């Protein structure tokens, strides 16, 4: 029992009862003594317990630091592992599907999806040949059922003039600017497939009052004056595989640069008798009078009759097909490359 200053008597000493209690307590513990080595044990145990506490604190700090740095790495590894497992699972699924089917379409080996990882024995040569034959047959059937297609390596010989038969040509009416668009249509009339390696050549020929020196031809390019009616060059192909009955087109545009000239008849009532007539006779030659006017055919509106014959000769020299552009005396023929027939 603890006693403070208030517990003392007025004389500053303990009361008799308290003194008796203190004596009893001292007598009760007087014979109690610590065991041998207790003091040495305490001297060693206390520092050891303090050291263990320090080690525990340091260990907890190290564990917290390790967990803080390890969690991001674990998350990254887990996400990477999931992606890899998904890919592996898809690959394994394909392998199992190949094993379930018993054989692959390309005649290769089929592997089982079990844990053994062993490769099944190759099929007999006869079965492999059958698989390859099926694959080749399917590919040939897909090709033969289509219309002409662009090819990088010709699988059929070059078309001959006899195979291309008789091409056709057509022209449309002039548009507001006087431009005339046309199409050459060429068909494989034979019973065997063949390869067309180019559009051939397109040549204009002046007729009547047309001026040959003012007529030319040019390949169509993107953005030229004929782009409004001719397809973009990106739609052209370098070569075509034509199946029997399939066709290709070559389109052109006549873009006039000048209108045909107008010619007025001579007003001189009679030629000079002293002038000898010109003995040469040809279209557009002098009439024999001293007026020097030329004989030209005129249309109803007084314009000279001129036209341009546009001809397409297929690659290899034939066949050829032509169409006439009327009321054309000067201009340029723009033409395309190979186009799949629409």
Short mmCIF file of C-alpha atoms in Angstrom, two decimals:
data_model
loop_
_atom_site.label_atom_id
_atom_site.label_comp_id
_atom_site.label_asym_id
_atom_site.label_seq_id
_atom_site.Cartn_x
_atom_site.Cartn_y
_atom_site.Cartn_z
CA UNK A 1 0.00 0.00 0.00
CA UNK A 2 1.34 3.40 -0.92
CA UNK A 3 1.20 6.19 1.60
CA UNK A 4 1.42 9.83 0.88
CA UNK A 5 2.08 12.70 3.26
CA UNK A 6 -1.60 12.75 4.27
CA UNK A 7 -1.32 9.26 5.76
CA UNK A 8 1.22 10.33 8.39
CA UNK A 9 0.13 11.31 11.87
CA UNK A 10 0.35 14.82 13.11
CA UNK A 11 3.74 14.01 14.61
CA UNK A 12 5.09 12.88 11.24
CA UNK A 13 5.12 9.14 12.12
CA UNK A 14 2.94 6.18 11.10
CA UNK A 15 0.10 5.09 13.31
CA UNK A 16 0.49 1.94 15.36
CA UNK A 17 -1.81 -0.08 13.10
CA UNK A 18 0.13 0.88 10.07
CA UNK A 19 3.41 0.03 11.68
CA UNK A 20 2.05 -3.38 12.67
CA UNK A 21 0.95 -4.00 9.05
CA UNK A 22 4.34 -3.04 7.71
CA UNK A 23 6.02 -5.47 10.06
CA UNK A 24 3.74 -8.29 8.98
CA UNK A 25 4.50 -7.62 5.36
CA UNK A 26 8.24 -7.53 5.92
CA UNK A 27 8.09 -10.78 7.88
CA UNK A 28 6.06 -12.42 5.10
CA UNK A 29 8.71 -11.74 2.45
CA UNK A 30 11.77 -11.87 4.69
CA UNK A 31 12.51 -15.46 3.86
CA UNK A 32 11.95 -15.08 0.12
CA UNK A 33 15.17 -14.99 -1.91
CA UNK A 34 15.83 -15.12 -5.68
CA UNK A 35 17.17 -18.33 -7.14
CA UNK A 36 20.83 -18.65 -7.94
CA UNK A 37 21.69 -17.03 -11.27
CA UNK A 38 18.52 -14.94 -11.43
CA UNK A 39 20.43 -11.70 -11.56
CA UNK A 40 22.70 -12.97 -14.34
CA UNK A 41 19.67 -14.21 -16.23
CA UNK A 42 18.03 -10.80 -15.99
CA UNK A 43 21.20 -9.10 -17.10
CA UNK A 44 21.26 -11.27 -20.23
CA UNK A 45 17.54 -11.62 -20.87
CA UNK A 46 16.71 -7.93 -20.91
CA UNK A 47 19.26 -6.97 -23.63
CA UNK A 48 18.28 -10.09 -25.60
CA UNK A 49 14.61 -9.17 -25.48
CA UNK A 50 15.42 -5.64 -26.60
CA UNK A 51 17.51 -7.03 -29.48
CA UNK A 52 14.65 -9.30 -30.54
CA UNK A 53 12.31 -6.35 -30.54
CA UNK A 54 14.71 -4.38 -32.72
CA UNK A 55 15.08 -7.33 -35.10
CA UNK A 56 11.31 -7.68 -35.32
CA UNK A 57 10.91 -4.00 -36.15
CA UNK A 58 13.67 -4.17 -38.78
CA UNK A 59 12.13 -7.37 -40.24
CA UNK A 60 8.71 -5.78 -40.47
CA UNK A 61 10.18 -2.74 -42.25
CA UNK A 62 12.07 -4.98 -44.68
CA UNK A 63 8.94 -7.04 -45.35
CA UNK A 64 6.91 -3.90 -46.03
CA UNK A 65 9.59 -2.64 -48.44
CA UNK A 66 9.72 -6.02 -50.20
CA UNK A 67 5.94 -6.17 -50.58
CA UNK A 68 5.85 -2.61 -51.91
CA UNK A 69 8.40 -3.40 -54.63
CA UNK A 70 7.20 -6.93 -55.41
CA UNK A 71 3.50 -6.21 -56.04
CA UNK A 72 4.02 -4.23 -59.32
CA UNK A 73 6.37 -6.93 -60.61
CA UNK A 74 3.87 -9.65 -59.73
CA UNK A 75 1.07 -7.78 -61.48
CA UNK A 76 3.22 -7.34 -64.62
CA UNK A 77 4.24 -10.98 -64.68
CA UNK A 78 0.66 -12.08 -64.14
CA UNK A 79 -0.64 -10.00 -67.08
CA UNK A 80 2.20 -11.20 -69.33
CA UNK A 81 1.62 -14.77 -68.31
CA UNK A 82 -2.08 -14.47 -69.09
CA UNK A 83 -1.40 -13.24 -72.63
CA UNK A 84 1.15 -15.95 -73.22
CA UNK A 85 -1.18 -18.58 -71.87
CA UNK A 86 -3.99 -17.33 -74.09
CA UNK A 87 -1.76 -17.53 -77.16
CA UNK A 88 -0.52 -20.95 -76.18
CA UNK A 89 -4.05 -22.09 -75.51
CA UNK A 90 -5.15 -20.93 -78.97
CA UNK A 91 -2.20 -22.70 -80.53
CA UNK A 92 -2.93 -25.83 -78.56
CA UNK A 93 -6.57 -25.64 -79.60
CA UNK A 94 -5.54 -25.52 -83.25
CA UNK A 95 -3.21 -28.44 -82.72
CA UNK A 96 -5.98 -30.43 -81.03
CA UNK A 97 -8.39 -29.57 -83.82
CA UNK A 98 -5.86 -30.79 -86.37
CA UNK A 99 -5.44 -34.02 -84.44
CA UNK A 100 -9.23 -34.51 -84.17
CA UNK A 101 -9.68 -34.12 -87.89
CA UNK A 102 -7.06 -36.74 -88.52
CA UNK A 103 -5.29 -34.92 -91.34
CA UNK A 104 -4.52 -31.46 -92.61
CA UNK A 105 -5.70 -30.06 -95.92
CA UNK A 106 -2.20 -29.39 -97.16
CA UNK A 107 -1.07 -32.95 -96.56
CA UNK A 108 1.24 -32.03 -93.64
CA UNK A 109 1.66 -33.88 -90.37
CA UNK A 110 -1.11 -33.76 -87.78
CA UNK A 111 -0.03 -33.40 -84.13
CA UNK A 112 -2.00 -34.54 -81.11
CA UNK A 113 -3.07 -32.19 -78.36
CA UNK A 114 -2.06 -34.53 -75.49
CA UNK A 115 0.72 -34.01 -72.98
CA UNK A 116 3.02 -36.48 -74.70
CA UNK A 117 3.75 -33.94 -77.47
CA UNK A 118 4.62 -36.69 -79.91
CA UNK A 119 3.97 -36.27 -83.60
CA UNK A 120 1.63 -38.72 -85.19
CA UNK A 121 2.97 -40.89 -87.97
CA UNK A 122 2.78 -39.45 -91.45
CA UNK A 123 -0.03 -40.68 -93.62
CA UNK A 124 0.67 -42.99 -96.48
CA UNK A 125 1.87 -41.50 -99.72
CA UNK A 126 -1.46 -42.32 -101.30
CA UNK A 127 -3.48 -40.33 -98.75
CA UNK A 128 -1.07 -37.39 -98.98
CA UNK A 129 -1.43 -37.36 -102.73
CA UNK A 130 -5.21 -37.37 -102.35
CA UNK A 131 -5.08 -34.36 -100.03
CA UNK A 132 -2.83 -32.44 -102.38
CA UNK A 133 -5.08 -33.27 -105.29
CA UNK A 134 -8.11 -31.96 -103.43
CA UNK A 135 -6.33 -28.72 -102.61
CA UNK A 136 -5.16 -28.19 -106.18
CA UNK A 137 -8.62 -29.00 -107.52
CA UNK A 138 -10.27 -26.48 -105.22
CA UNK A 139 -7.84 -23.78 -106.30
CA UNK A 140 -8.39 -24.50 -110.00
CA UNK A 141 -12.15 -24.45 -109.59
CA UNK A 142 -12.07 -21.07 -107.86
CA UNK A 143 -10.04 -19.57 -110.69
CA UNK A 144 -12.09 -21.01 -113.52
CA UNK A 145 -15.36 -19.71 -112.09
CA UNK A 146 -14.36 -16.05 -112.09
CA UNK A 147 -14.36 -13.30 -114.69
CA UNK A 148 -11.08 -11.86 -116.04
CA UNK A 149 -8.73 -11.05 -113.20
CA UNK A 150 -5.43 -9.25 -112.87
CA UNK A 151 -2.54 -11.67 -112.58
CA UNK A 152 1.08 -11.20 -111.72
CA UNK A 153 2.23 -14.41 -113.35
CA UNK A 154 0.37 -15.58 -116.43
CA UNK A 155 -1.07 -19.07 -116.02
CA UNK A 156 -2.20 -19.26 -119.65
CA UNK A 157 -0.51 -18.48 -122.98
CA UNK A 158 -0.74 -15.02 -124.55
CA UNK A 159 -3.96 -14.41 -126.48
CA UNK A 160 -3.70 -14.68 -130.24
CA UNK A 161 -5.61 -12.67 -132.83
CA UNK A 162 -7.75 -15.72 -133.59
CA UNK A 163 -8.75 -16.12 -129.94
CA UNK A 164 -9.82 -12.48 -129.57
CA UNK A 165 -12.26 -12.82 -132.45
CA UNK A 166 -14.03 -9.69 -133.66
CA UNK A 167 -13.82 -6.71 -131.23
CA UNK A 168 -16.50 -4.03 -131.12
CA UNK A 169 -16.33 -0.25 -130.70
CA UNK A 170 -18.86 2.36 -129.61
CA UNK A 171 -18.96 6.13 -129.11
CA UNK A 172 -21.24 8.41 -127.14
CA UNK A 173 -22.69 11.76 -128.17
CA UNK A 174 -20.44 14.79 -127.58
CA UNK A 175 -20.77 16.47 -124.19
CA UNK A 176 -21.13 20.22 -123.64
CA UNK A 177 -17.44 20.81 -124.38
CA UNK A 178 -17.51 18.70 -127.55
CA UNK A 179 -15.59 15.79 -125.99
CA UNK A 180 -16.57 12.37 -127.31
CA UNK A 181 -16.03 9.24 -125.22
CA UNK A 182 -15.81 5.73 -126.65
CA UNK A 183 -15.01 2.12 -125.75
CA UNK A 184 -13.25 -0.78 -127.46
CA UNK A 185 -14.65 -4.10 -126.24
CA UNK A 186 -12.56 -7.25 -126.84
CA UNK A 187 -13.76 -10.79 -125.98
CA UNK A 188 -12.02 -14.16 -125.78
CA UNK A 189 -14.03 -16.04 -128.41
CA UNK A 190 -12.06 -19.29 -128.07
CA UNK A 191 -12.63 -22.28 -125.80
CA UNK A 192 -9.31 -21.90 -123.96
CA UNK A 193 -8.10 -19.32 -121.45
CA UNK A 194 -5.44 -16.86 -122.54
CA UNK A 195 -3.54 -13.91 -121.12
CA UNK A 196 -3.74 -10.31 -122.37
CA UNK A 197 -0.50 -8.48 -121.66
CA UNK A 198 -1.48 -4.93 -122.66
CA UNK A 199 -4.12 -2.64 -124.18
CA UNK A 200 -2.52 -2.63 -127.60
CA UNK A 201 -2.23 0.68 -129.44
CA UNK A 202 -4.77 3.41 -130.26
CA UNK A 203 -4.17 5.52 -133.36
CA UNK A 204 -6.23 8.41 -134.82
CA UNK A 205 -6.50 8.97 -138.57
CA UNK A 206 -7.63 12.28 -140.13
CA UNK A 207 -10.45 12.10 -142.68
CA UNK A 208 -12.00 14.75 -144.93
CA UNK A 209 -11.28 18.30 -143.77
CA UNK A 210 -9.49 17.10 -140.60
CA UNK A 211 -5.93 18.41 -140.24
CA UNK A 212 -3.56 15.47 -139.62
CA UNK A 213 -0.89 17.83 -138.26
CA UNK A 214 -3.28 18.92 -135.51
CA UNK A 215 -4.38 15.43 -134.45
CA UNK A 216 -2.44 13.34 -131.91
CA UNK A 217 -2.92 10.67 -129.25
CA UNK A 218 -1.76 10.32 -125.62
CA UNK A 219 -2.14 7.86 -122.76
CA UNK A 220 -4.68 8.92 -120.17
CA UNK A 221 -3.18 10.09 -116.87
CA UNK A 222 -4.82 11.21 -113.68
CA UNK A 223 -5.92 14.84 -113.80
CA UNK A 224 -5.79 15.34 -117.56
CA UNK A 225 -8.61 16.99 -119.54
CA UNK A 226 -10.33 13.63 -120.13
CA UNK A 227 -10.54 12.69 -116.44
CA UNK A 228 -14.21 13.63 -116.27
CA UNK A 229 -15.22 10.65 -118.42
CA UNK A 230 -12.31 8.19 -118.32
CA UNK A 231 -11.63 5.97 -115.29
CA UNK A 232 -8.67 6.76 -113.07
CA UNK A 233 -5.44 5.01 -114.14
CA UNK A 234 -5.38 3.23 -110.77
CA UNK A 235 -8.17 0.99 -112.10
CA UNK A 236 -6.00 -0.25 -114.96
CA UNK A 237 -4.19 -3.60 -114.76
CA UNK A 238 -0.94 -4.70 -116.34
CA UNK A 239 -2.35 -7.98 -117.67
CA UNK A 240 -5.53 -10.03 -117.58
CA UNK A 241 -6.33 -13.72 -117.58
CA UNK A 242 -9.28 -14.11 -119.94
CA UNK A 243 -11.45 -17.17 -119.54
CA UNK A 244 -13.53 -18.24 -122.57
CA UNK A 245 -16.29 -15.66 -123.09
CA UNK A 246 -14.63 -13.06 -120.83
CA UNK A 247 -13.82 -9.55 -122.09
CA UNK A 248 -11.69 -6.50 -121.46
CA UNK A 249 -12.14 -2.83 -122.38
CA UNK A 250 -9.95 0.00 -123.64
CA UNK A 251 -11.62 3.41 -123.35
CA UNK A 252 -10.79 6.63 -125.19
CA UNK A 253 -11.81 10.26 -125.33
CA UNK A 254 -11.64 12.65 -128.29
CA UNK A 255 -10.96 16.16 -126.96
CA UNK A 256 -11.21 18.78 -129.76
CA UNK A 257 -8.82 21.70 -129.80
CA UNK A 258 -10.42 23.52 -132.77
CA UNK A 259 -13.68 23.35 -134.66
CA UNK A 260 -13.80 22.36 -138.29
CA UNK A 261 -13.29 25.32 -140.70
CA UNK A 262 -16.10 26.90 -142.68
CA UNK A 263 -15.73 27.31 -146.46
CA UNK A 264 -17.66 29.79 -148.58
CA UNK A 265 -18.33 29.03 -152.30
CA UNK A 266 -16.52 31.05 -154.98
CA UNK A 267 -18.33 34.22 -156.25
CA UNK A 268 -16.35 34.51 -159.53
CA UNK A 269 -18.90 33.79 -162.34
CA UNK A 270 -16.32 32.44 -164.80
CA UNK A 271 -12.69 31.50 -164.75
CA UNK A 272 -10.04 33.30 -166.77
CA UNK A 273 -9.83 31.50 -170.15
CA UNK A 274 -6.12 32.14 -170.38
CA UNK A 275 -5.46 30.21 -167.24
CA UNK A 276 -4.71 26.61 -167.89
CA UNK A 277 -6.56 24.24 -165.61
CA UNK A 278 -4.62 22.16 -163.10
CA UNK A 279 -4.28 18.64 -164.42
CA UNK A 280 -3.93 17.06 -160.94
CA UNK A 281 -7.12 15.62 -159.51
CA UNK A 282 -7.38 14.84 -155.81
CA UNK A 283 -9.63 15.65 -152.91
CA UNK A 284 -9.00 19.15 -151.69
CA UNK A 285 -7.18 20.21 -154.91
CA UNK A 286 -7.70 23.46 -156.85
CA UNK A 287 -10.87 23.77 -158.98
CA UNK A 288 -8.89 25.09 -161.97
CA UNK A 289 -9.93 28.76 -161.76
CA UNK A 290 -7.73 31.67 -160.87
CA UNK A 291 -9.62 32.04 -157.56
CA UNK A 292 -7.53 29.29 -155.97
CA UNK A 293 -10.40 27.95 -153.80
CA UNK A 294 -10.42 24.28 -152.73
CA UNK A 295 -13.21 21.84 -153.25
CA UNK A 296 -14.49 20.64 -149.85
CA UNK A 297 -17.63 18.90 -148.72
CA UNK A 298 -19.77 21.12 -146.54
CA UNK A 299 -22.37 20.27 -143.98
CA UNK A 300 -25.73 22.02 -143.88
CA UNK A 301 -24.45 24.75 -141.58
CA UNK A 302 -21.53 25.54 -143.90
CA UNK A 303 -18.85 23.71 -141.87
CA UNK A 304 -16.23 21.60 -143.60
CA UNK A 305 -16.88 17.87 -143.26
CA UNK A 306 -14.02 16.42 -141.21
CA UNK A 307 -13.80 13.35 -138.98
CA UNK A 308 -11.29 11.22 -137.10
CA UNK A 309 -11.08 7.45 -137.39
CA UNK A 310 -9.95 6.01 -134.02
CA UNK A 311 -8.48 2.49 -134.26
CA UNK A 312 -7.46 0.06 -131.54
CA UNK A 313 -5.07 -2.76 -132.47
CA UNK A 314 -4.83 -5.47 -129.82
CA UNK A 315 -1.49 -6.43 -128.27
CA UNK A 316 0.57 -8.58 -130.59
CA UNK A 317 -0.70 -7.06 -133.82
CA UNK A 318 -4.37 -7.92 -133.98
CA UNK A 319 -7.23 -7.89 -134.26
CA UNK A 320 -8.13 -4.24 -134.97
CA UNK A 321 -11.38 -2.34 -134.60
CA UNK A 322 -12.21 1.29 -135.55
CA UNK A 323 -14.87 3.87 -134.88
CA UNK A 324 -15.43 7.31 -136.41
CA UNK A 325 -15.76 10.58 -134.51
CA UNK A 326 -17.73 13.01 -136.69
CA UNK A 327 -17.23 16.77 -136.96
CA UNK A 328 -13.67 16.43 -135.72
CA UNK A 329 -10.78 18.23 -137.39
CA UNK A 330 -8.21 18.96 -134.65
CA UNK A 331 -7.67 17.57 -131.19
CA UNK A 332 -6.17 14.79 -129.03
CA UNK A 333 -7.27 11.19 -128.46
CA UNK A 334 -6.67 10.11 -124.84
CA UNK A 335 -6.81 6.34 -124.21
CA UNK A 336 -6.58 4.04 -121.21
CA UNK A 337 -4.79 0.82 -120.42
CA UNK A 338 -6.41 -2.57 -119.74
CA UNK A 339 -9.72 -2.39 -117.89
CA UNK A 340 -11.84 -5.26 -116.67
CA UNK A 341 -15.06 -5.33 -118.61
CA UNK A 342 -18.02 -3.90 -116.67
#
